[in-house]
mmCIF file of C-alpha atoms in Angstrom:
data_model
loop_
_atom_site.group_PDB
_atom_site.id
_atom_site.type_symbol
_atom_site.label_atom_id
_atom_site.label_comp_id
_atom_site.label_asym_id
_atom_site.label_seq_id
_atom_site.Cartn_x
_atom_site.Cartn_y
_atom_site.Cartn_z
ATOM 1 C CA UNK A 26 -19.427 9.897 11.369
ATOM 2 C CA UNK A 27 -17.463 8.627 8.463
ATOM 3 C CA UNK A 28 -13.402 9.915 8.607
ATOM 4 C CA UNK A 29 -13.159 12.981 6.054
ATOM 5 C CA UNK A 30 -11.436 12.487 3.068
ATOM 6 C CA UNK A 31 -8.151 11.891 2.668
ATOM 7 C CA UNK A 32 -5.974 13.670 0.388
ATOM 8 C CA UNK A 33 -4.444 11.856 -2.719
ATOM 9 C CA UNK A 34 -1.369 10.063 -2.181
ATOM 10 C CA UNK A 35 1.145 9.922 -4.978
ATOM 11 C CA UNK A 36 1.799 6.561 -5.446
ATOM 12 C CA UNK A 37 5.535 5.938 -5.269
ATOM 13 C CA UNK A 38 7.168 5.459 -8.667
ATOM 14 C CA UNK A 39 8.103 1.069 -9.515
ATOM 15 C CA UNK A 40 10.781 -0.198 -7.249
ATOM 16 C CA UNK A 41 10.667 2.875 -4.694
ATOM 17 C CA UNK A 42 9.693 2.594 -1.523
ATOM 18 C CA UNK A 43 6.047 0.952 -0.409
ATOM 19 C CA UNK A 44 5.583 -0.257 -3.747
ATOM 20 C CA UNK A 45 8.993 -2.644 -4.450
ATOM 21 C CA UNK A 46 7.652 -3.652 -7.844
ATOM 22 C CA UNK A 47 5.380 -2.058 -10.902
ATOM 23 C CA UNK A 48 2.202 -4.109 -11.920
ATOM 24 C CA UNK A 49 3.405 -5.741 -15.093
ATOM 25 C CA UNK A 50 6.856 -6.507 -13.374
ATOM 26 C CA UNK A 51 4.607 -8.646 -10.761
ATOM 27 C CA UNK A 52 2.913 -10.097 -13.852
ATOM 28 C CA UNK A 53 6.134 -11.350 -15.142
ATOM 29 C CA UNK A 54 7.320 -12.680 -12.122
ATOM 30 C CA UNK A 55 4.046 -13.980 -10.786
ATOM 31 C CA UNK A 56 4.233 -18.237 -10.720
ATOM 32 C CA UNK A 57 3.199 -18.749 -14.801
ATOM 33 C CA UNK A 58 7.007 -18.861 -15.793
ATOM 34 C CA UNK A 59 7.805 -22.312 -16.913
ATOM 35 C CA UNK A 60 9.174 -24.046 -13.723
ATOM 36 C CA UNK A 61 8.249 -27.412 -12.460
ATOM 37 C CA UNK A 62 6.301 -25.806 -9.579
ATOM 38 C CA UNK A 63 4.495 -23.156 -11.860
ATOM 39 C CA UNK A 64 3.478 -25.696 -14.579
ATOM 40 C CA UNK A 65 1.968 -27.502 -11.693
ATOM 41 C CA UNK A 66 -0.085 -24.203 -10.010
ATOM 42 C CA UNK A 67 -0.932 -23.092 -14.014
ATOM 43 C CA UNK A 68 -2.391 -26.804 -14.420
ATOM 44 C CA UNK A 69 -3.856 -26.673 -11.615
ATOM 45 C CA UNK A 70 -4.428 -23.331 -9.882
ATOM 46 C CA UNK A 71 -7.142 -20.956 -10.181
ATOM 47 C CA UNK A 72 -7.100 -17.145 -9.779
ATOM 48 C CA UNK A 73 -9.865 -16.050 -7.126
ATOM 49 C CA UNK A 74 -10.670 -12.593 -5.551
ATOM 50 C CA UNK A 75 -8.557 -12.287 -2.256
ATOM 51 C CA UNK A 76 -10.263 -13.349 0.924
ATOM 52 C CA UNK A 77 -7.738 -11.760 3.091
ATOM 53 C CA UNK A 78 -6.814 -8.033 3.036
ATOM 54 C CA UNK A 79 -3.759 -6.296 4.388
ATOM 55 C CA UNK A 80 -5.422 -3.102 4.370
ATOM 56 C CA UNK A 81 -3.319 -0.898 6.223
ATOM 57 C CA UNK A 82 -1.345 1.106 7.872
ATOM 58 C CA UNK A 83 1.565 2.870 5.780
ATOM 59 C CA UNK A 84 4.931 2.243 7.260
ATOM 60 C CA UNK A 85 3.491 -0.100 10.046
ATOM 61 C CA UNK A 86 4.887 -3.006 9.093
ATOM 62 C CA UNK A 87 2.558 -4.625 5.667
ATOM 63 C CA UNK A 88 5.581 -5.152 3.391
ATOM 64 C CA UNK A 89 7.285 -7.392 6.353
ATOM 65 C CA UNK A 90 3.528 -9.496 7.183
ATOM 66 C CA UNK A 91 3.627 -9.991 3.791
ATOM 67 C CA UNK A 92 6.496 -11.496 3.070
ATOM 68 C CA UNK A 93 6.364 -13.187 6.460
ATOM 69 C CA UNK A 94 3.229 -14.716 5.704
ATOM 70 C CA UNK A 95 4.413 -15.988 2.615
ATOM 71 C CA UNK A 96 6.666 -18.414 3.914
ATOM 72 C CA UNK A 97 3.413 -20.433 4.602
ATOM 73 C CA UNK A 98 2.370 -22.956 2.230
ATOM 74 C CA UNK A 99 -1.233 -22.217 2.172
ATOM 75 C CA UNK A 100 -0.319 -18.397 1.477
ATOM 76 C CA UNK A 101 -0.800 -16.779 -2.431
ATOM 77 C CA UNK A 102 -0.406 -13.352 -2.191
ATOM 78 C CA UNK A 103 0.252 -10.664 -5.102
ATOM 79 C CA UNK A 104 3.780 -9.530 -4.499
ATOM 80 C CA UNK A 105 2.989 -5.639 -5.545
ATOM 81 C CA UNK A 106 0.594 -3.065 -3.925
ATOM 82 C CA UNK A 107 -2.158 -3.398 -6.648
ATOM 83 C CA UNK A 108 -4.055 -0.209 -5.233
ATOM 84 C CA UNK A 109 -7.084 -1.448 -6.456
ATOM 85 C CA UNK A 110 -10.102 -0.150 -3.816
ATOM 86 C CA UNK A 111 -8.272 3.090 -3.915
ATOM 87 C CA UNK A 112 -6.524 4.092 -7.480
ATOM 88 C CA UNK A 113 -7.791 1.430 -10.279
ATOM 89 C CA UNK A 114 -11.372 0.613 -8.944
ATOM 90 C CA UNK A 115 -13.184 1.365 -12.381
ATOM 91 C CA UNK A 116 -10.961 -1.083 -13.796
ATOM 92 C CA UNK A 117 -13.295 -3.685 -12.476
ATOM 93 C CA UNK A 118 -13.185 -6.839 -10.304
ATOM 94 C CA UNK A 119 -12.118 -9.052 -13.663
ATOM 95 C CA UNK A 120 -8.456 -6.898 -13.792
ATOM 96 C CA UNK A 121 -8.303 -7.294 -9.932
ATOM 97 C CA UNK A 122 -8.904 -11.145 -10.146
ATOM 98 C CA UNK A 123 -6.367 -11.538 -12.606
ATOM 99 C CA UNK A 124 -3.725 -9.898 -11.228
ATOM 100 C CA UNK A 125 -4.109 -12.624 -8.138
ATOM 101 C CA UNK A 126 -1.222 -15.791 -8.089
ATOM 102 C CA UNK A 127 -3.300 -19.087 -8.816
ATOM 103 C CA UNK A 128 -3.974 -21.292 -5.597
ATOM 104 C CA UNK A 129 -5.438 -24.681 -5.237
ATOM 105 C CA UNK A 130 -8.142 -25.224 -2.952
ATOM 106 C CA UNK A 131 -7.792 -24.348 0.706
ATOM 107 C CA UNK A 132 -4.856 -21.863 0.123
ATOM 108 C CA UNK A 133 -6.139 -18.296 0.887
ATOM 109 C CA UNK A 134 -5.469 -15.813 -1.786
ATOM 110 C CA UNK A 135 -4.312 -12.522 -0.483
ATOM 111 C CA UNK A 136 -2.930 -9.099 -1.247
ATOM 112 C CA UNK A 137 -1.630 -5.763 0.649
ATOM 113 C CA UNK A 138 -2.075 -1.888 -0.118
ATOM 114 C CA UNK A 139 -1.777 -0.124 2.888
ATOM 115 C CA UNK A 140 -3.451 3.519 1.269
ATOM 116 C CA UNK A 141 -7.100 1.640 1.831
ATOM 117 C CA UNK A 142 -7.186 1.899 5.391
ATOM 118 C CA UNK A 143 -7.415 5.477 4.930
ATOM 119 C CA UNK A 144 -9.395 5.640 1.846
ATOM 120 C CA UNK A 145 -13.187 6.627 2.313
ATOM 121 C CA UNK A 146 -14.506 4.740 -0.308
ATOM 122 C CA UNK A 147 -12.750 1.767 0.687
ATOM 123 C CA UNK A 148 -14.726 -0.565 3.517
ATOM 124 C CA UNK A 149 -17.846 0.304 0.836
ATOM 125 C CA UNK A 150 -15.966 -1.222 -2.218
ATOM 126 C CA UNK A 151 -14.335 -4.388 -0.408
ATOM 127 C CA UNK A 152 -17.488 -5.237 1.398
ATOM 128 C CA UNK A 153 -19.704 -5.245 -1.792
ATOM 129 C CA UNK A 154 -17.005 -7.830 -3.209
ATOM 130 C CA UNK A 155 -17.474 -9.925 -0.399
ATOM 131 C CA UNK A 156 -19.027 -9.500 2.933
ATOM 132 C CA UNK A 157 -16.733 -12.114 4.338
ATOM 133 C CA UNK A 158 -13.008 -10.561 3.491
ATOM 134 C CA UNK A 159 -10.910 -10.911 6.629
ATOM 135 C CA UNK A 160 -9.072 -7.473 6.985
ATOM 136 C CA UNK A 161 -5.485 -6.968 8.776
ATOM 137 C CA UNK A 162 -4.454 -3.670 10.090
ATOM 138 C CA UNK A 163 -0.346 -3.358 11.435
ATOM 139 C CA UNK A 164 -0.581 -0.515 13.130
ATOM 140 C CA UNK A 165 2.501 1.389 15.487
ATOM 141 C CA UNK A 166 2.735 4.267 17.291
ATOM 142 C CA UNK A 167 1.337 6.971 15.544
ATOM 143 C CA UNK A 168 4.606 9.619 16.387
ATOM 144 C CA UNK A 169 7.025 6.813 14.996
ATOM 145 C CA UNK A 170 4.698 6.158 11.803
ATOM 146 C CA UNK A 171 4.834 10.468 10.654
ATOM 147 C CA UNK A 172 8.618 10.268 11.104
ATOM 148 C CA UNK A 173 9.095 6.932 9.434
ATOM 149 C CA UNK A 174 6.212 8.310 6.985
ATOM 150 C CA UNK A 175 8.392 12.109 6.621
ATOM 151 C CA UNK A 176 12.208 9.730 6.479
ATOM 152 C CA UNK A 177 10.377 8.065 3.160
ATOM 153 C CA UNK A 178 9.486 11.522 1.097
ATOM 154 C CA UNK A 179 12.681 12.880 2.462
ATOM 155 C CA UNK A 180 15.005 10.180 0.802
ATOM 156 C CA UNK A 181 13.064 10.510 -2.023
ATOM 157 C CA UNK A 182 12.367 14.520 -2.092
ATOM 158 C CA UNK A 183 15.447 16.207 -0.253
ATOM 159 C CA UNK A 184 14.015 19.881 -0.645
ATOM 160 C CA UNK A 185 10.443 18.845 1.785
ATOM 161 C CA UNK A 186 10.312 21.113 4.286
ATOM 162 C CA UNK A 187 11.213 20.002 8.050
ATOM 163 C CA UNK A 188 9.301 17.838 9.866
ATOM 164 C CA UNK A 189 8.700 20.529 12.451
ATOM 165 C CA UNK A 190 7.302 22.689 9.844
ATOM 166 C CA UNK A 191 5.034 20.192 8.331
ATOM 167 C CA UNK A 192 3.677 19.712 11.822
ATOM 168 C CA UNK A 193 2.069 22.522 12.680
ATOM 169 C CA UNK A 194 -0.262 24.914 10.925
ATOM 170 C CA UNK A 195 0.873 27.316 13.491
ATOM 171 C CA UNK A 196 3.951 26.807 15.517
ATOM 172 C CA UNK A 197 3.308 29.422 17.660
ATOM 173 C CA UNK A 198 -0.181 28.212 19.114
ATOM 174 C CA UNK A 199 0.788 24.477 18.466
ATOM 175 C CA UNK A 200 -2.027 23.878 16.153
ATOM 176 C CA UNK A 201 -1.277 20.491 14.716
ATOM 177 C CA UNK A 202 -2.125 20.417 10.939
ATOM 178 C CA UNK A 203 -4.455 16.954 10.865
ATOM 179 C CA UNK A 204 -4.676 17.862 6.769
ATOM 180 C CA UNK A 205 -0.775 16.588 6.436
ATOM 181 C CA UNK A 206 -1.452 12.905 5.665
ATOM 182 C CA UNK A 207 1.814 11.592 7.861
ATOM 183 C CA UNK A 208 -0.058 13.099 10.583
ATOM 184 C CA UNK A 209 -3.566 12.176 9.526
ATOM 185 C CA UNK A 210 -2.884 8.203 8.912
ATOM 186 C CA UNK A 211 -2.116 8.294 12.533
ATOM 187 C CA UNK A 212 -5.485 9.159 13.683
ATOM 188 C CA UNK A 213 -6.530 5.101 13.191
ATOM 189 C CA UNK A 214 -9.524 5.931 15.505
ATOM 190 C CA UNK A 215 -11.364 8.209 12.915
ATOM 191 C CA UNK A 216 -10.542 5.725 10.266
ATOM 192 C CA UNK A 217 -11.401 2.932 12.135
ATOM 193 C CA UNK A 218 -15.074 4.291 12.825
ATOM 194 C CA UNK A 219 -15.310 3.931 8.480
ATOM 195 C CA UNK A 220 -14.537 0.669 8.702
ATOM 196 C CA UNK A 221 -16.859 -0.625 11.351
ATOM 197 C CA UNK A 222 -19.838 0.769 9.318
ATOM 198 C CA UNK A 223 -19.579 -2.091 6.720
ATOM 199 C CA UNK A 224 -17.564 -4.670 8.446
ATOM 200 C CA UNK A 225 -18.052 -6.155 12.547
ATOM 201 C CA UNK A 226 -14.652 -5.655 14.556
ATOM 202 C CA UNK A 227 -14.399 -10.033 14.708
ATOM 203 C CA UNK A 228 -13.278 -9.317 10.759
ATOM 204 C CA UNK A 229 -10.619 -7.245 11.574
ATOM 205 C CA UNK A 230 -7.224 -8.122 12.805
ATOM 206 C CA UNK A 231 -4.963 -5.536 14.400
ATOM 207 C CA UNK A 232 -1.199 -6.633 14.239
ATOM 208 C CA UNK A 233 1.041 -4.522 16.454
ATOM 209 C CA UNK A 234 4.076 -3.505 14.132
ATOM 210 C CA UNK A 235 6.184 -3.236 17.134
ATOM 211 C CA UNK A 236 5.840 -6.502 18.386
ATOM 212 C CA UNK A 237 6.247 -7.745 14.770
ATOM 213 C CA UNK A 238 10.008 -6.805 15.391
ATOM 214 C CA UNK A 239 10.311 -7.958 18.937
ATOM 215 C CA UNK A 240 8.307 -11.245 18.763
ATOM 216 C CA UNK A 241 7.209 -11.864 14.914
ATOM 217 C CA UNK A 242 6.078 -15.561 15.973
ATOM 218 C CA UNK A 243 4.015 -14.283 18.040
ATOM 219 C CA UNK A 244 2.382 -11.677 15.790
ATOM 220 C CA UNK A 245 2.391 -14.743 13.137
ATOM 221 C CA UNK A 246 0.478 -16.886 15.421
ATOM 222 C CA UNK A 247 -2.195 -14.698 16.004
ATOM 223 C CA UNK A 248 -2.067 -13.809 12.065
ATOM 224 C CA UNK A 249 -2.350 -17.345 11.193
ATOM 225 C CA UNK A 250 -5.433 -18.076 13.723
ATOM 226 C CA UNK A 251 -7.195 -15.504 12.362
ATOM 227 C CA UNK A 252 -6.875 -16.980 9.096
ATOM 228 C CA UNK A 253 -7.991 -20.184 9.683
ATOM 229 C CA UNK A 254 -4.032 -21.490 8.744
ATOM 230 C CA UNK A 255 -2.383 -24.328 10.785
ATOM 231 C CA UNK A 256 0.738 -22.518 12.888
ATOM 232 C CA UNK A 257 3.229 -23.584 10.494
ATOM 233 C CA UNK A 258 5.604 -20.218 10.959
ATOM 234 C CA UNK A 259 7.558 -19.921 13.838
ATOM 235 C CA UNK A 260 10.427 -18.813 16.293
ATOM 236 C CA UNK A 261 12.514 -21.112 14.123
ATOM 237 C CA UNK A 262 11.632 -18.829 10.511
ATOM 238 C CA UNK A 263 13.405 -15.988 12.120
ATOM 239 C CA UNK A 264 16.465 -14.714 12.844
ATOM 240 C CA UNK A 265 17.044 -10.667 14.305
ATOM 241 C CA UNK A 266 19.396 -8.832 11.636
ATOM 242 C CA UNK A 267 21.157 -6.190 14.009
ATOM 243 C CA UNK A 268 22.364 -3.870 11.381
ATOM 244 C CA UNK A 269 19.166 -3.049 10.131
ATOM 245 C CA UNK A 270 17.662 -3.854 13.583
ATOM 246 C CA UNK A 271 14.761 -6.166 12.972
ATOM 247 C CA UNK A 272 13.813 -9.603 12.159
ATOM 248 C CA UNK A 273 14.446 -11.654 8.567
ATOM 249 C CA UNK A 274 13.324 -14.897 7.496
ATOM 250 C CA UNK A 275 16.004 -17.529 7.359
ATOM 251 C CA UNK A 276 14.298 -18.249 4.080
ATOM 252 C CA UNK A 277 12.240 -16.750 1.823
ATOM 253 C CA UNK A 278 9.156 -17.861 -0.202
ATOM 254 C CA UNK A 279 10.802 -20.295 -2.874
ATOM 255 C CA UNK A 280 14.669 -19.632 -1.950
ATOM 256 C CA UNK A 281 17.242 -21.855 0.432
ATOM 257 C CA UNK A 282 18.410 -18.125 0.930
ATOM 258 C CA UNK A 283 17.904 -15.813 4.057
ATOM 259 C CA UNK A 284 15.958 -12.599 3.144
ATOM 260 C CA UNK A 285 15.670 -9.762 4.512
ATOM 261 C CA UNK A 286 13.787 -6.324 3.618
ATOM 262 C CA UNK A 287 15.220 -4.336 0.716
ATOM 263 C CA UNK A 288 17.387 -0.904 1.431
ATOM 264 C CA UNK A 289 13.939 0.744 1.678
ATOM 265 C CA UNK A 290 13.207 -0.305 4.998
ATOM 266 C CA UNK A 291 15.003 -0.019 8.087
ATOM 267 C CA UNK A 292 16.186 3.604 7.651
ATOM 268 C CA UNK A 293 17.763 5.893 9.721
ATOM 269 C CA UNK A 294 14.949 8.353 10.786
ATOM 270 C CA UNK A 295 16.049 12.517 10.969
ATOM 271 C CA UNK A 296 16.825 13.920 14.635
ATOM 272 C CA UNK A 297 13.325 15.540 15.769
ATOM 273 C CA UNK A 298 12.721 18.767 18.073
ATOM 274 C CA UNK A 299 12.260 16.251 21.152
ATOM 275 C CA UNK A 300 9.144 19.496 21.964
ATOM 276 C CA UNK A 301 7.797 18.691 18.986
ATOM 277 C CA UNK A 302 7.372 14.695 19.432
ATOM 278 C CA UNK A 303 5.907 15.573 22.756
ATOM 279 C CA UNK A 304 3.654 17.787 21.145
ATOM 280 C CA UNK A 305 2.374 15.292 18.878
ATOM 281 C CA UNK A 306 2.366 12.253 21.450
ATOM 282 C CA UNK A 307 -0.165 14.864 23.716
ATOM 283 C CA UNK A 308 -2.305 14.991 19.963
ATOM 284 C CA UNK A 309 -2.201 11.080 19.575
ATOM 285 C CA UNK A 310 -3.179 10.394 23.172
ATOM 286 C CA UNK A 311 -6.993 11.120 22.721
ATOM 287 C CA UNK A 312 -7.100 9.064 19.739
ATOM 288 C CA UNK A 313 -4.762 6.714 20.466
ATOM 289 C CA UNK A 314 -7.270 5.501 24.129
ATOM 290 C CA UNK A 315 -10.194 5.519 21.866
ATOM 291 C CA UNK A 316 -8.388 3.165 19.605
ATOM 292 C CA UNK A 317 -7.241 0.954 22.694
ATOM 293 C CA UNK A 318 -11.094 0.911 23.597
ATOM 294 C CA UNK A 319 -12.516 0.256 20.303
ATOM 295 C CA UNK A 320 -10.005 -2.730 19.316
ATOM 296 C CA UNK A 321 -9.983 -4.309 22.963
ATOM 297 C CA UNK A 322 -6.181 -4.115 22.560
ATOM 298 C CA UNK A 323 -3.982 -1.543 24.681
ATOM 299 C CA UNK A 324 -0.702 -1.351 21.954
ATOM 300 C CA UNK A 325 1.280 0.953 24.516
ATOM 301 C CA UNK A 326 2.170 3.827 23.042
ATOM 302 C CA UNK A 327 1.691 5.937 25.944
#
């Protein structure tokens, strides 16, 4: 009872949106520059496989954990999407080990690439690497996720077709078209049942991207727990940016600087046939209650 397979993502181009930097532009900012903090993780650091996955879900929220999470000293993480369980798996666990910062003992080492949630080959390929990986979700209401999903490809790709259009294999019936991957990531049920065949539900962590805007202390307390970390971020690492209309962090990972997310995120999503939403939210509900019951955790999206 596996989820089918997914179709092939493109993977945005270097500095678009989801994926803020390329690889080798990681590489070259990653902590082996000579600075009196690197020379000190290069002398003493040592690359190790992740033990904590973001794993999912596309525009839920992974690029602001992330950097969140960051802020904490006991936090490595690779600052680009390296795609590895999904796109670059023959490469081999050597290339995926070096592409991790260097940590000293008792940091956790950790990475984010939100495309393996919904990958079928995925649970399979992170579970043979270690049975133990501790796997975060951010999930958000599935309706708000396809249009945040549909505002990306349009800012990039103009010409897409409406959202309506993309919604339904037949407009007239209402048949919802569960091959269009803004619509299928939102089925987390399905994928969920993938997951659970190669990892127990007390290894995953499901972060609720809305209350990452409305409380993210909150969310990073329960993040933080699950990782073992001492609460060290808190109410007093954030402050609520109302132009783009969530939090930022009063500082940033190595900066005196307040930071928030890049242009990318925050934008303004398309007016949508209000029939249409309602359509969709009548789709999600099924899913969405089998979700509630498999987590333990009613998000409220009905």
């Amino acid at each position: 009872r596996a989820a089918p397979p997914l179709p092939q993502l493109q993977p945005p181009a270097p500095g678009e949106a989801g994926e803020e930097s390329s690889l080798e532009e990681q590489r070259a900012a990653a902590p082996d520059a000579a600075s009196p903090i690197s020379s000190f993780f290069n002398g003493s650091g040592t690359k190790r496989l992740p033990q904590a996955i973001i794993i999912g879900v596309k525009k839920g929220g992974t690029r602001a954990l992330l950097e969140f999470l960051r802020v904490h000293p006991d936090v490595r993480a690779v600052g680009a999407e390296p795609h590895f369980f999904d796109r670059n798996y023959e490469r081999g666990l050597a290339w995926y080990r070096d592409l991790m910062p260097r940590t000293l003992e008792g940091q956790i080492t950790m990475e984010k690439t939100p495309s393996y949630f919904v990958t079928k080959e995925a649970p399979a390929r992170i579970s043979s690497m270690s049975k133990g990986t501790k796997l975060i979700v951010v999930v958000r209401d599935p309706v708000t996720r396809a249009i945040s999903d549909y505002t990306q490809t349009l800012s990039k790709k103009p010409d897409i077709p409406t959202f309506e259009s993309l919604t339904f294999k037949n407009r007239t019936t209402g048949l919802i078209d569960t091959s269009w991957s803004a619509i299928q990531i939102g089925i987390y049920a399905k994928h969920l049942e993938n997951w659970l065949l190669y990892f127990p539900i007390g290894q995953i962590l499901f972060v609720s991207g809305e209350r990452l805007i409305s409380d993210p202390a909150g969310e990073l307390g329960r993040v933080q727990d699950f990782l073992g970390l001492k609460r060290i971020i808190t109410d007093k690492h954030f402050y609520f940016n109302k132009t783009k209309g969530f939090p930022c962090l009063k500082k940033a990972e190595g900066s005196s600087k307040p930071h928030c997310l890049g242009k990318t995120k925050g934008r303004t999503h398309p007016d949508i046939d209000q029939e249409v939403v309602q359509r969709l939210r009548d789709f999600y509900r099924p899913f969405n209650m089998k979700f509630y019951q498999m987590t333990g955790q009613d998000f409220g999206w009905d």
